[in-house]
XYZ file of C-alpha atoms in Angstrom:
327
model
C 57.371 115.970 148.305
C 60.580 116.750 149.120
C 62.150 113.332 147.718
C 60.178 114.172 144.910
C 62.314 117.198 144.957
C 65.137 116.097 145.190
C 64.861 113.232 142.309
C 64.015 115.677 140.059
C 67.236 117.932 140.662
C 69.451 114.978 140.373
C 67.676 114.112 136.956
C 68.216 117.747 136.014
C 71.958 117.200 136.885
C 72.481 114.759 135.050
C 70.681 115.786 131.839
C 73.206 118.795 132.314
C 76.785 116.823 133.094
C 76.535 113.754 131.382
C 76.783 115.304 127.602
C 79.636 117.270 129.265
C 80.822 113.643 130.584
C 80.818 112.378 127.259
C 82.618 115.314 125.835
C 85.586 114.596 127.890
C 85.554 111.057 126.789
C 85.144 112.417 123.296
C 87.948 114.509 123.528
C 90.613 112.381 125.642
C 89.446 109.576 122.984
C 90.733 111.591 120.352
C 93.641 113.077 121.879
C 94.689 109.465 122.550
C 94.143 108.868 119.039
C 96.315 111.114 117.720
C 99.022 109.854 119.921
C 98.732 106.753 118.935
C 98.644 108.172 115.194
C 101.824 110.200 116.203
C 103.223 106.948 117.793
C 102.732 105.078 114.571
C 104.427 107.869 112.152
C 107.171 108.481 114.501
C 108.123 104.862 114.183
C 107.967 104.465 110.376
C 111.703 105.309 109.804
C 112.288 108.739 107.560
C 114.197 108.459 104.406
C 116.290 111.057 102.311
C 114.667 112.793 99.095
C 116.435 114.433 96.792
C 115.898 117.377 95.280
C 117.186 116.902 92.131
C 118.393 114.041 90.004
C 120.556 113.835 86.817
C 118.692 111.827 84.259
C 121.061 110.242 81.285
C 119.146 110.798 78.004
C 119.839 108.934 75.173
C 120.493 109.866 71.777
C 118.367 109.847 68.541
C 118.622 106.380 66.647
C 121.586 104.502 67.011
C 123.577 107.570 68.402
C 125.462 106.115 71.123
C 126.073 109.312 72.616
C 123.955 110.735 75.618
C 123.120 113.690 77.413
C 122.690 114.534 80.749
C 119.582 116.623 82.129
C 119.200 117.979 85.615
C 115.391 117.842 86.770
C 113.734 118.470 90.278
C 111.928 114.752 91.441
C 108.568 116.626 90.710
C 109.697 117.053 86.849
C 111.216 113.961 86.875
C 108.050 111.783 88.051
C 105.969 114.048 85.093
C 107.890 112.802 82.826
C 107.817 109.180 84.346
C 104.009 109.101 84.532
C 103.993 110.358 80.669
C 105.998 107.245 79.885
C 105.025 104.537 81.944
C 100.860 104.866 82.156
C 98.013 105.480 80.052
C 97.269 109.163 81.639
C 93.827 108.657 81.715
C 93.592 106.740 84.416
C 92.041 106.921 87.441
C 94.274 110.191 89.622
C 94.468 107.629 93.233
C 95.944 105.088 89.817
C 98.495 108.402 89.027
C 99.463 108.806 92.700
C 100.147 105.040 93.029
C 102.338 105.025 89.566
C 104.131 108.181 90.967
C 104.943 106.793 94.005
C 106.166 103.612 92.704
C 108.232 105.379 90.138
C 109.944 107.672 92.552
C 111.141 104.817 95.113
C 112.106 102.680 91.922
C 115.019 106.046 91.283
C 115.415 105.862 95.073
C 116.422 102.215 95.063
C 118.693 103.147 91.989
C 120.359 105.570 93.827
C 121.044 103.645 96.528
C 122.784 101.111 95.027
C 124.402 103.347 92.808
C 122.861 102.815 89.751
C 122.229 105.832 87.359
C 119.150 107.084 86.520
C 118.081 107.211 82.661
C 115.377 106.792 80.208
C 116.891 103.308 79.194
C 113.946 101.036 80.457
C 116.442 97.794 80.100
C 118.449 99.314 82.762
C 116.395 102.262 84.804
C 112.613 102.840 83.872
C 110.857 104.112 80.877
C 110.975 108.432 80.880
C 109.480 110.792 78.441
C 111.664 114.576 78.358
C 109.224 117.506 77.705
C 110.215 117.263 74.546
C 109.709 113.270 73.828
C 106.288 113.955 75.694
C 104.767 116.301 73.352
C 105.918 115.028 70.570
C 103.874 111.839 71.862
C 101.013 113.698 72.835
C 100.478 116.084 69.977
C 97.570 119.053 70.982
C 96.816 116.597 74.122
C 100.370 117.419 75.733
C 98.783 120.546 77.827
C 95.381 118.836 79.107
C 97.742 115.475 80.368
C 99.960 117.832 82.015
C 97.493 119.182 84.490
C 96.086 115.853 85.215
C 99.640 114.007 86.323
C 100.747 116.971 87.553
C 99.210 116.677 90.982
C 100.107 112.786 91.119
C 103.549 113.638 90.533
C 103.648 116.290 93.175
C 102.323 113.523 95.393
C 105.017 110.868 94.235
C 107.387 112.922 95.039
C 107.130 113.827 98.527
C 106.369 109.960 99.390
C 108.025 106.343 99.034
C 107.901 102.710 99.422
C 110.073 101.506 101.897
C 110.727 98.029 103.708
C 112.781 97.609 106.698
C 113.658 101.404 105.916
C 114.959 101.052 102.608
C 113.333 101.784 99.366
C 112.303 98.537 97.609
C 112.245 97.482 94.218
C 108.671 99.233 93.548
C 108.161 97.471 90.244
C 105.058 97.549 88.368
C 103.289 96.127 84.945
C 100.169 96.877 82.849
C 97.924 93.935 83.649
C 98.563 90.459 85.544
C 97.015 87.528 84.989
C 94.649 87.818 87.212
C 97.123 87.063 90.350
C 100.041 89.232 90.532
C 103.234 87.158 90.009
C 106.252 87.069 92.443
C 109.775 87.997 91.891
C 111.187 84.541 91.950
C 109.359 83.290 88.499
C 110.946 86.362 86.838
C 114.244 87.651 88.255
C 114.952 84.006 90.547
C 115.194 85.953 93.401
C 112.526 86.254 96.246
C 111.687 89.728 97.885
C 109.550 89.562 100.724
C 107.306 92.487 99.613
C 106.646 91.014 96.106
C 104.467 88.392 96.586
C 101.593 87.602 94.539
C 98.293 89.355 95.171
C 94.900 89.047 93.789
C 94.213 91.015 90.723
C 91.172 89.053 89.167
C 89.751 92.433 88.121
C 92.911 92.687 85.383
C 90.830 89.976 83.205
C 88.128 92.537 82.564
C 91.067 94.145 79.935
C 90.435 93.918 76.466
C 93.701 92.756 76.058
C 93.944 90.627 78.427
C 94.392 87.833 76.084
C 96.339 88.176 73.494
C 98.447 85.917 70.744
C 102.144 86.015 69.749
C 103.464 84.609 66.484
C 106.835 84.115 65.589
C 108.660 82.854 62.601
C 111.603 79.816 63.479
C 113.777 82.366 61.872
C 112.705 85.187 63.950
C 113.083 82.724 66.870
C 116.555 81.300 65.779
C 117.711 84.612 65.683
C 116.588 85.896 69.094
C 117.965 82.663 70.422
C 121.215 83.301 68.781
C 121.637 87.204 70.030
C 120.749 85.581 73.826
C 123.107 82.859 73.703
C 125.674 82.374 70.438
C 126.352 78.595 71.198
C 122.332 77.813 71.661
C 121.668 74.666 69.699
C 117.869 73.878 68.990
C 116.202 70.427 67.648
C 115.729 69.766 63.801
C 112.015 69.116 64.650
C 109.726 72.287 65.644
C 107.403 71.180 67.808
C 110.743 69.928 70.601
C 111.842 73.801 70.116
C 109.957 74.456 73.416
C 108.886 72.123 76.027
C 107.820 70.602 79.615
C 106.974 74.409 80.486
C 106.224 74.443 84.593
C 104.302 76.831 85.806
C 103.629 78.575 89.771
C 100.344 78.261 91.101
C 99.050 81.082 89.627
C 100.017 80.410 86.190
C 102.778 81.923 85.570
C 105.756 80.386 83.872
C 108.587 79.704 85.959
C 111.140 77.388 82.815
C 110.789 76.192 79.675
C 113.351 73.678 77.909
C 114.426 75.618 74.764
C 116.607 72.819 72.740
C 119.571 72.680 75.795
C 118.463 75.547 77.154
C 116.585 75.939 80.545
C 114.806 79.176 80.010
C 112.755 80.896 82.681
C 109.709 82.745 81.689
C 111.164 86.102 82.246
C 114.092 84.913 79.701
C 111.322 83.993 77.610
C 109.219 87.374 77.934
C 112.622 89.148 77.239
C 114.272 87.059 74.647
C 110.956 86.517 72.499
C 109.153 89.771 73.359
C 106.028 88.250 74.934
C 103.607 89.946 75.987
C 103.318 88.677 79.680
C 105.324 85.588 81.444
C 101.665 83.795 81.658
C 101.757 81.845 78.849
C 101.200 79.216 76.371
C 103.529 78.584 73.693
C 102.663 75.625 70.610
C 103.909 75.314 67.176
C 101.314 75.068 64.449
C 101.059 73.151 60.725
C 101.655 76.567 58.936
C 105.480 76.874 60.436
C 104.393 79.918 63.002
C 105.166 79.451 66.797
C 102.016 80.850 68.495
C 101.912 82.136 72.368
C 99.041 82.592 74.059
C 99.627 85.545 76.913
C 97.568 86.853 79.687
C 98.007 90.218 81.241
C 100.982 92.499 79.852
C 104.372 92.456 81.439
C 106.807 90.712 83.946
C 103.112 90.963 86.606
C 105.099 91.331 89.872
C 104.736 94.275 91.850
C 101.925 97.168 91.073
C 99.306 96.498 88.463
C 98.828 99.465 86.665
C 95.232 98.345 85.605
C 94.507 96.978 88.346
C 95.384 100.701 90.322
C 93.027 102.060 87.646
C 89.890 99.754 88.757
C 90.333 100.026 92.451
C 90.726 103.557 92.343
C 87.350 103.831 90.279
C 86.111 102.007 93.758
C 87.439 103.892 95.563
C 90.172 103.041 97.127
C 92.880 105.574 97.559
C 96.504 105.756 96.096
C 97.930 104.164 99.749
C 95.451 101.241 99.770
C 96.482 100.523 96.210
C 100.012 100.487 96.979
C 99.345 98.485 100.447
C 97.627 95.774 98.355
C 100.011 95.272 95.839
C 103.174 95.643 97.701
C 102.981 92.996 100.760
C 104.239 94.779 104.336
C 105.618 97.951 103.522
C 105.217 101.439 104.468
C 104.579 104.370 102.825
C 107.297 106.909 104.345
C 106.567 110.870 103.662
């Protein structure tokens, strides 16, 4: 009887401590957690945001002369995110765009580049004023949308090895993102190309270019002013080679060796996937898939994964290759 006893008040006992026992465990677990959460943050290296930046605004048609405009980052990234995306996207898609835009000034800054609404030279940008003009009655209802993403953006960048990178970005790839060597001939190690397959559910994914030989003659001409080209059409472009992923990498224009960012900046494609043919009627036709250079963040592609969920730093970790996110 009294073994019986005894069993049963070591049963008891244990019934009582071992929840406690796993308590403990619970807690040091997550206390060793967070230190290893604190760990991680402590080494991702912090980088300087400014306050403010002066944006150079260019004047109305052909005025050469241009103002300057003094915004906080926050008003800055609005009008970024009014320029650069469709604002109906996805808000982990507006946080992602935000983010990208606000390292893209940081890298600017940092290598003492000024900051404008000259896409050729800075990134595309939208004042208040440009903005509603653009949006008509609509201005107000965007506004609170991308005004949370740009809030976001701006307390948060990109950064490799501690540095901002080049957070570029386009509308749609080709279905694979496309790396910085096809466009600019220069690797970066966090532009690689990713898988975007989801991009070919655009409607415009596919799309077709015509050009006149005159219209190409001239662009020719404004790129390079001693650019010869062959009395027979169809040798105007050929032997096009192309990356893995489809991408065009050079084309021989006449004497020319044109990469397919030359070509997507000379001729005004569409996309640097392409196909480009001359047909019986005297029109060159190119065949493009996606919209833009490709490399970097896909701006569609943002929009589907955050519809599945995935948040504005997993969008960012997929289409930037080994970076961090620094706050």
């Amino acid at each position: 009887m009294r073994e019986y006893i005894v069993i049963v008040v070591i049963f008891s006992l244990l019934l009582f401590l071992t929840p406690l026992a796993f308590s403990a465990l619970s807690e040091f677990g997550e206390e060793k957690q967070q230190e290893i959460e604190a760990e991680k943050t402590a080494a991702i290296p912090k980088m300087h945001f400014p306050d403010k930046v002066t944006v150079l605004i260019s004047g109305e048609d052909g005025d050469n002369e241009q103002n300057q405009i003094e915004l906080t980052t926050e008003e800055y990234l609005i009008g970024c995110l009014f320029a650069q995306i469709p604002v109906n996207y996805h808000e982990e898609a507006l946080k992602a765009q935000a983010v990208a835009a606000h390292t893209y000034m940081l890298r600017l800054l940092l290598d003492g580049e000024e900051i404008s609404d000259d896409p050729t030279t800075a990134q595309p940008f939208f004042t208040e004023e440009a903005a509603r003009e653009h949006y008509g009655d609509e201005y107000e209802t965007h506004l609170k949308r991308i005004q949370p993403a740009a809030n976001y953006g701006a307390n948060r960048a990109i950064a490799y090895n501690g540095e901002p990178i080049y957070a570029v970005y386009h509308s749609i790839s080709a279905g694979v993102t496309n790396t910085a060597y096809s466009v600019w001939g220069r690797d970066f190690p966090y532009l690689k190309s990713v898988e975007s397959s989801w991009d070919r559910g655009h409607p415009d994914y596919l799309c077709v270019n015509e050009m006149t030989s005159e219209s190409i003659r001239l662009a020719m001409f404004g790129y390079n002013r001693t650019a010869s080209m062959p009395i027979d059409y169809a040798l105007w472009f050929v032997n096009p080679i192309k990356n893995d992923y489809g991408y065009v990498i050079s084309v021989k224009a006449g004497e020319n060796l044109l990469s397919g960012g030359d070509m997507w900046r000379i001729f005004k494609l569409r996309s640097t996937s392409f196909e480009i043919s001359f047909r019986p009627d005297g029109i060159f036709s190119a065949e493009t898939r996606g919209f833009g250079h490709g490399v970097g963040l896909s701006q569609y592609g943002a929009d589907v994964l955050g519809n599945r969920g995935f948040s504005a730093e997993e969008i960012l970790a997929h289409y930037y290759t080994d970076v961090d996110i620094v706050f």
